[in-house]
Tab-separated table of C-alpha atoms in Angstrom:
chain	number	residue	atom	x	y	z
A	1	MET	CA	220.552	74.986	-61.121
A	2	GLN	CA	219.825	78.702	-61.504
A	3	LYS	CA	217.426	78.002	-64.389
A	4	GLU	CA	215.488	75.461	-62.312
A	5	LEU	CA	215.229	77.915	-59.438
A	6	LYS	CA	214.103	80.738	-61.749
A	7	ASP	CA	211.478	78.484	-63.350
A	8	LYS	CA	210.226	77.475	-59.932
A	9	ARG	CA	210.191	81.128	-58.858
A	10	LYS	CA	208.039	82.019	-61.879
A	11	ASP	CA	205.563	79.218	-61.071
A	12	LEU	CA	205.428	80.374	-57.447
A	13	ARG	CA	204.724	83.964	-58.500
A	14	ASP	CA	201.809	82.746	-60.646
A	15	THR	CA	200.518	80.591	-57.796
A	16	SER	CA	200.969	83.451	-55.329
A	17	GLU	CA	198.978	85.799	-57.565
A	18	GLU	CA	196.176	83.226	-57.875
A	19	HIS	CA	195.976	82.863	-54.067
A	20	LYS	CA	195.995	86.648	-53.627
A	21	ASN	CA	193.179	87.173	-56.162
A	22	LYS	CA	191.127	84.347	-54.655
A	23	ARG	CA	191.713	85.740	-51.155
A	24	ASN	CA	190.578	89.209	-52.217
A	25	GLU	CA	187.510	87.755	-53.934
A	26	LEU	CA	186.576	85.747	-50.831
A	27	ASN	CA	187.185	88.731	-48.544
A	28	ALA	CA	184.801	90.791	-50.701
A	29	GLN	CA	182.145	88.055	-50.378
A	30	ALA	CA	182.736	87.882	-46.605
A	31	SER	CA	182.379	91.654	-46.354
A	32	THR	CA	179.031	91.533	-48.197
A	33	LEU	CA	177.793	88.733	-45.939
A	34	ALA	CA	178.948	90.614	-42.831
A	35	SER	CA	177.069	93.742	-43.947
A	36	ASN	CA	173.935	91.697	-44.621
A	37	ARG	CA	174.268	89.946	-41.252
A	38	ASN	CA	174.717	93.261	-39.424
A	39	GLU	CA	171.672	94.714	-41.168
A	40	LEU	CA	169.592	91.677	-40.203
A	41	ASN	CA	170.853	91.904	-36.607
A	42	LYS	CA	169.802	95.555	-36.469
A	43	LYS	CA	166.370	94.682	-37.868
A	44	THR	CA	166.030	91.887	-35.300
A	45	LYS	CA	166.952	94.288	-32.492
A	46	ASP	CA	164.426	96.872	-33.733
A	47	LEU	CA	161.687	94.233	-33.903
A	48	ILE	CA	162.464	92.988	-30.395
A	49	ASN	CA	162.317	96.568	-29.085
A	50	GLU	CA	158.982	97.020	-30.863
A	51	ALA	CA	157.650	93.754	-29.400
A	52	GLN	CA	158.816	94.805	-25.935
A	53	GLU	CA	156.909	98.082	-26.349
A	54	TYR	CA	153.750	96.116	-27.264
A	55	LYS	CA	154.331	93.927	-24.201
A	56	LYS	CA	154.605	97.024	-22.018
A	57	LEU	CA	151.345	98.435	-23.426
A	58	ARG	CA	149.631	95.045	-22.994
A	59	ASP	CA	150.712	94.854	-19.366
A	60	GLU	CA	149.585	98.426	-18.710
A	61	ASN	CA	146.154	97.668	-20.144
A	62	ASN	CA	145.959	94.415	-18.175
A	63	GLU	CA	146.673	96.416	-15.027
A	64	LYS	CA	143.743	98.665	-15.942
A	65	VAL	CA	141.599	95.581	-16.529
A	66	GLN	CA	142.394	94.358	-13.033
A	67	GLU	CA	141.822	97.831	-11.584
A	68	PHE	CA	138.333	98.170	-13.114
A	69	LYS	CA	137.517	94.533	-12.407
A	70	ASP	CA	138.123	95.227	-8.708
A	71	LEU	CA	135.956	98.362	-8.914
A	72	ARG	CA	133.202	96.489	-10.737
A	73	ASP	CA	133.208	93.590	-8.288
A	74	LYS	CA	133.178	95.894	-5.241
A	75	THR	CA	130.395	98.006	-6.738
A	76	ASN	CA	128.352	94.934	-7.657
A	77	GLU	CA	128.812	93.639	-4.143
A	78	LYS	CA	127.483	96.912	-2.794
A	79	ALA	CA	124.551	96.845	-5.253
A	80	ASN	CA	123.742	93.255	-4.270
A	81	GLU	CA	123.605	94.272	-0.611
A	82	LEU	CA	121.165	97.066	-1.464
A	83	PHE	CA	119.022	94.792	-3.630
A	84	GLY	CA	118.987	92.357	-0.735
A	85	LYS	CA	117.567	95.099	1.488
A	86	VAL	CA	115.060	95.948	-1.263
A	87	ASP	CA	113.872	92.331	-1.236
A	88	GLU	CA	113.553	92.438	2.554
A	89	LEU	CA	111.418	95.605	2.340
A	90	ARG	CA	109.290	94.090	-0.418
A	91	SER	CA	108.624	91.048	1.705
A	92	ALA	CA	107.803	93.223	4.681
A	93	ASN	CA	105.348	95.251	2.561
A	94	ASN	CA	103.877	92.268	0.665
A	95	LEU	CA	105.539	93.404	-2.582
A	96	THR	CA	107.043	90.073	-3.514
A	97	GLY	CA	106.867	88.597	-6.991
A	98	PRO	CA	108.455	89.735	-10.245
A	99	SER	CA	110.304	93.030	-10.234
A	100	LEU	CA	109.332	96.045	-12.351
A	101	LYS	CA	112.219	95.228	-14.660
A	102	GLU	CA	111.020	91.662	-15.166
A	103	ILE	CA	107.434	92.799	-15.809
A	104	ARG	CA	108.621	95.418	-18.332
A	105	LYS	CA	110.648	92.711	-20.070
A	106	ASP	CA	107.612	90.435	-20.387
A	107	ILE	CA	105.498	93.294	-21.772
A	108	ASP	CA	108.122	94.133	-24.415
A	109	ARG	CA	108.389	90.481	-25.428
A	110	LEU	CA	104.624	90.044	-25.848
A	111	GLU	CA	104.252	93.329	-27.735
A	112	PHE	CA	106.987	92.227	-30.126
A	113	SER	CA	105.142	88.937	-30.745
A	114	GLN	CA	101.917	90.819	-31.374
A	115	GLN	CA	103.620	93.028	-33.976
A	116	THR	CA	105.649	90.345	-35.819
A	117	GLU	CA	103.630	87.110	-35.632
A	118	VAL	CA	100.527	86.110	-37.577
A	119	LEU	CA	97.884	85.282	-34.950
A	120	THR	CA	94.341	84.026	-35.040
A	121	PRO	CA	91.737	86.433	-33.635
A	122	SER	CA	91.406	84.369	-30.478
A	123	LYS	CA	95.179	84.182	-29.962
A	124	GLU	CA	95.572	87.897	-30.565
A	125	LYS	CA	92.775	88.641	-28.074
A	126	GLU	CA	94.442	86.417	-25.511
A	127	LEU	CA	97.769	88.171	-26.109
A	128	VAL	CA	96.197	91.633	-25.788
A	129	ASN	CA	94.540	90.620	-22.483
A	130	LYS	CA	97.866	89.311	-21.163
A	131	ILE	CA	99.665	92.528	-22.090
A	132	SER	CA	96.883	94.559	-20.419
A	133	GLU	CA	97.157	92.520	-17.220
A	134	LEU	CA	100.943	92.964	-17.113
A	135	ARG	CA	100.619	96.726	-17.626
A	136	LYS	CA	98.151	96.929	-14.753
A	137	LEU	CA	100.507	94.877	-12.590
A	138	TYR	CA	103.407	97.099	-13.581
A	139	ASP	CA	101.477	100.292	-12.769
A	140	THR	CA	100.261	98.867	-9.446
A	141	LYS	CA	103.720	97.777	-8.361
A	142	LYS	CA	105.225	101.042	-9.511
A	143	LYS	CA	102.702	103.030	-7.445
A	144	GLN	CA	103.298	100.794	-4.430
A	145	ILE	CA	107.021	101.254	-4.679
A	146	GLU	CA	106.781	104.995	-5.317
A	147	SER	CA	104.448	105.370	-2.348
A	148	ASN	CA	107.039	103.642	-0.158
A	149	THR	CA	109.726	106.317	0.071
A	150	GLU	CA	112.254	104.099	1.811
A	151	LEU	CA	111.844	101.298	-0.708
A	152	ASN	CA	111.835	103.703	-3.650
A	153	ASP	CA	115.001	105.470	-2.489
A	154	LEU	CA	116.751	102.174	-1.760
A	155	LEU	CA	115.771	100.745	-5.138
A	156	THR	CA	116.890	103.889	-6.931
A	157	GLU	CA	120.250	103.806	-5.143
A	158	ALA	CA	120.702	100.103	-5.864
A	159	GLN	CA	119.926	100.632	-9.561
A	160	GLU	CA	122.334	103.602	-9.770
A	161	ILE	CA	125.099	101.560	-8.186
A	162	ARG	CA	124.349	98.682	-10.549
A	163	GLU	CA	124.666	101.126	-13.478
A	164	GLU	CA	127.975	102.310	-12.048
A	165	ALA	CA	129.194	98.708	-11.924
A	166	SER	CA	128.014	98.251	-15.503
A	167	GLY	CA	130.084	101.304	-16.513
A	168	TYR	CA	133.154	99.818	-14.862
A	169	HIS	CA	132.522	96.581	-16.749
A	170	THR	CA	132.303	98.449	-20.062
A	171	THR	CA	135.600	100.240	-19.363
A	172	LEU	CA	137.143	96.952	-18.249
A	173	SER	CA	136.086	95.333	-21.543
A	174	GLU	CA	137.643	98.181	-23.543
A	175	TYR	CA	140.969	97.799	-21.743
A	176	ALA	CA	140.778	94.008	-22.152
A	177	GLN	CA	140.275	94.403	-25.898
A	178	LYS	CA	143.266	96.762	-26.139
A	179	ALA	CA	145.384	94.369	-24.084
A	180	GLN	CA	144.490	91.522	-26.448
A	181	GLU	CA	145.328	93.642	-29.498
A	182	TYR	CA	148.740	94.559	-28.075
A	183	HIS	CA	149.317	90.923	-27.110
A	184	ASP	CA	148.591	89.764	-30.666
A	185	LYS	CA	150.925	92.440	-32.071
A	186	MET	CA	153.621	91.410	-29.597
A	187	ILE	CA	153.393	87.737	-30.622
A	188	THR	CA	153.455	88.600	-34.338
A	189	THR	CA	156.462	90.893	-33.901
A	190	PHE	CA	158.406	88.376	-31.805
A	191	LYS	CA	157.791	85.726	-34.490
A	192	GLU	CA	159.054	88.122	-37.159
A	193	ALA	CA	162.139	88.842	-35.021
A	194	ASP	CA	162.788	85.082	-34.705
A	195	LYS	CA	162.511	84.702	-38.482
A	196	ILE	CA	164.953	87.554	-39.159
A	197	ARG	CA	167.325	86.229	-36.460
A	198	ALA	CA	167.375	82.838	-38.214
A	199	GLU	CA	168.289	84.593	-41.483
A	200	SER	CA	171.046	86.470	-39.633
A	201	ASP	CA	172.404	83.211	-38.173
A	202	THR	CA	172.517	81.689	-41.665
A	203	ALA	CA	174.339	84.747	-43.024
A	204	HIS	CA	176.831	84.554	-40.136
A	205	LYS	CA	177.541	80.851	-40.785
A	206	GLU	CA	178.169	81.622	-44.470
A	207	PHE	CA	180.393	84.546	-43.438
A	208	VAL	CA	182.494	82.309	-41.162
A	209	GLN	CA	182.873	79.655	-43.900
A	210	ILE	CA	183.904	82.197	-46.532
A	211	GLN	CA	186.263	83.955	-44.092
A	212	GLU	CA	187.952	80.648	-43.253
A	213	LYS	CA	188.499	79.983	-46.968
A	214	ALA	CA	189.880	83.510	-47.393
A	215	ASP	CA	192.268	82.889	-44.471
A	216	GLU	CA	193.436	79.647	-46.106
A	217	GLU	CA	194.115	81.464	-49.379
A	218	HIS	CA	196.010	84.174	-47.471
A	219	LYS	CA	198.151	81.565	-45.707
A	220	ALA	CA	198.886	79.928	-49.079
A	221	PHE	CA	199.802	83.356	-50.499
A	222	ILE	CA	202.143	84.081	-47.575
A	223	ALA	CA	203.740	80.610	-47.908
A	224	ALA	CA	204.366	81.168	-51.634
A	225	GLN	CA	205.855	84.604	-50.940
A	226	LYS	CA	208.177	83.103	-48.330
A	227	GLU	CA	209.288	80.397	-50.745
A	228	ILE	CA	209.963	83.060	-53.402
A	229	ARG	CA	212.131	84.983	-50.929
A	230	ASP	CA	214.000	81.791	-50.084
A	231	ILE	CA	214.653	81.182	-53.798
A	232	ASP	CA	215.801	84.795	-54.259
A	233	LYS	CA	218.189	84.313	-51.376
A	234	GLU	CA	219.527	81.115	-52.932
A	235	LEU	CA	219.915	82.803	-56.347
A	236	ARG	CA	221.933	85.617	-54.771
A	237	LYS	CA	224.239	83.079	-53.168
A	238	LEU	CA	224.737	81.275	-56.481
A	239	LYS	CA	225.387	84.567	-58.300
A	240	LYS	CA	227.956	85.581	-55.721
A	241	LYS	CA	229.637	82.169	-55.975
A	242	ASP	CA	229.708	82.383	-59.809
A	243	GLY	CA	231.167	85.880	-59.595
A	244	GLY	CA	234.022	84.656	-57.385
A	245	ARG	CA	234.738	81.745	-59.708
A	246	LYS	CA	234.936	84.048	-62.777
A	247	GLY	CA	237.335	86.365	-60.972
A	248	ALA	CA	239.683	83.498	-60.181
A	249	ASP	CA	239.597	82.263	-63.790
A	250	MET	CA	240.385	85.765	-65.103
A	251	GLU	CA	243.353	86.078	-62.776
A	252	GLU	CA	244.795	82.847	-64.158
A	253	VAL	CA	244.251	83.978	-67.768
A	254	ARG	CA	246.036	87.290	-67.091
A	255	LYS	CA	248.970	85.496	-65.531
A	256	ASP	CA	249.331	83.283	-68.630
A	257	ALA	CA	249.003	86.329	-70.868
A	258	GLU	CA	251.807	88.124	-69.039
A	259	ASP	CA	254.091	85.108	-69.567
A	260	ILE	CA	253.204	85.069	-73.271
A	261	PHE	CA	253.756	88.805	-73.521
A	262	ASP	CA	257.201	88.430	-71.989
A	263	LYS	CA	258.024	85.747	-74.610
A	264	PHE	CA	256.768	88.088	-77.340
A	265	LYS	CA	259.028	90.861	-76.104
A	266	SER	CA	261.939	88.384	-76.108
A	267	GLY	CA	261.319	87.825	-79.821
A	268	GLU	CA	259.584	84.457	-79.668
A	269	LYS	CA	256.958	83.710	-82.241
A	270	LEU	CA	253.365	83.577	-80.883
A	271	THR	CA	250.759	80.972	-81.753
A	272	THR	CA	247.143	81.672	-82.516
A	273	GLU	CA	246.219	80.324	-79.070
A	274	ASN	CA	248.750	82.699	-77.492
A	275	LEU	CA	247.200	85.638	-79.315
A	276	MET	CA	243.679	84.606	-78.132
A	277	THR	CA	244.928	84.416	-74.550
A	278	LEU	CA	246.393	87.896	-74.857
A	279	GLN	CA	243.167	89.234	-76.318
A	280	LYS	CA	241.121	87.607	-73.589
A	281	SER	CA	243.333	89.078	-70.868
A	282	GLY	CA	243.102	92.635	-72.265
A	283	LEU	CA	246.850	93.144	-72.384
A	284	LEU	CA	246.833	93.845	-76.123
A	285	SER	CA	244.649	96.906	-75.672
A	286	GLU	CA	246.858	98.085	-72.861
A	287	TRP	CA	249.982	97.599	-75.033
A	288	LYS	CA	248.465	99.602	-77.907
């Protein structure tokens, strides 16, 4: 019985050691996965913070876009009112027709054609005459406007306000471009954060699976250790029981030996078995 228990105890110790080593190996893997997951989580958090900063800058620039859009629209509205008054004064002073700006545009267009196109002599002459007529018209209108102080001042003011509105539009466009750049960066960074988060989720799932396996190995190790302790307890009981049995047997042998010794002292002849009993009891050494 004791041999069977000892053999089983040895097998359990081997099994227990295997579970312990496997548990430690799995815990090391889980620790590596946890570190990787934590690093990915930190990277995700940093990317989200970065994307939020881009969002903040985008919104700030969009606010500027709206601010300068309002300024541009109000200024254009004011310029339009002034140009409306300019048109009224032109009509009142028989100065209707194309504006100086339109005439200048036509002159520039025709001069460009004259310089870049291959023309027949007649076509070139016709073009030169047209340019000359437009220049005369431009000069005449310019003099008429300049001679009309009210109209000239109103036109100058309207043009200045239109230039102011154009400046607001330029600034608006710059802020709009910045807002778009920050928006694109925000989208790219959020996508990168989503990608890293997915990697972190995968690492966490692997961590949980490995940790569960490590827990199973630990439970198996604890169960084996408990069974070993139970066997040790049983072996101690058996040893104690065997010790009690041996003591009782020895007491009986000594009693027989004392009877034999008494016979020997009475002069009776002892057998070989009697002598062995005496030797076993220890009385012979005591007698010597």
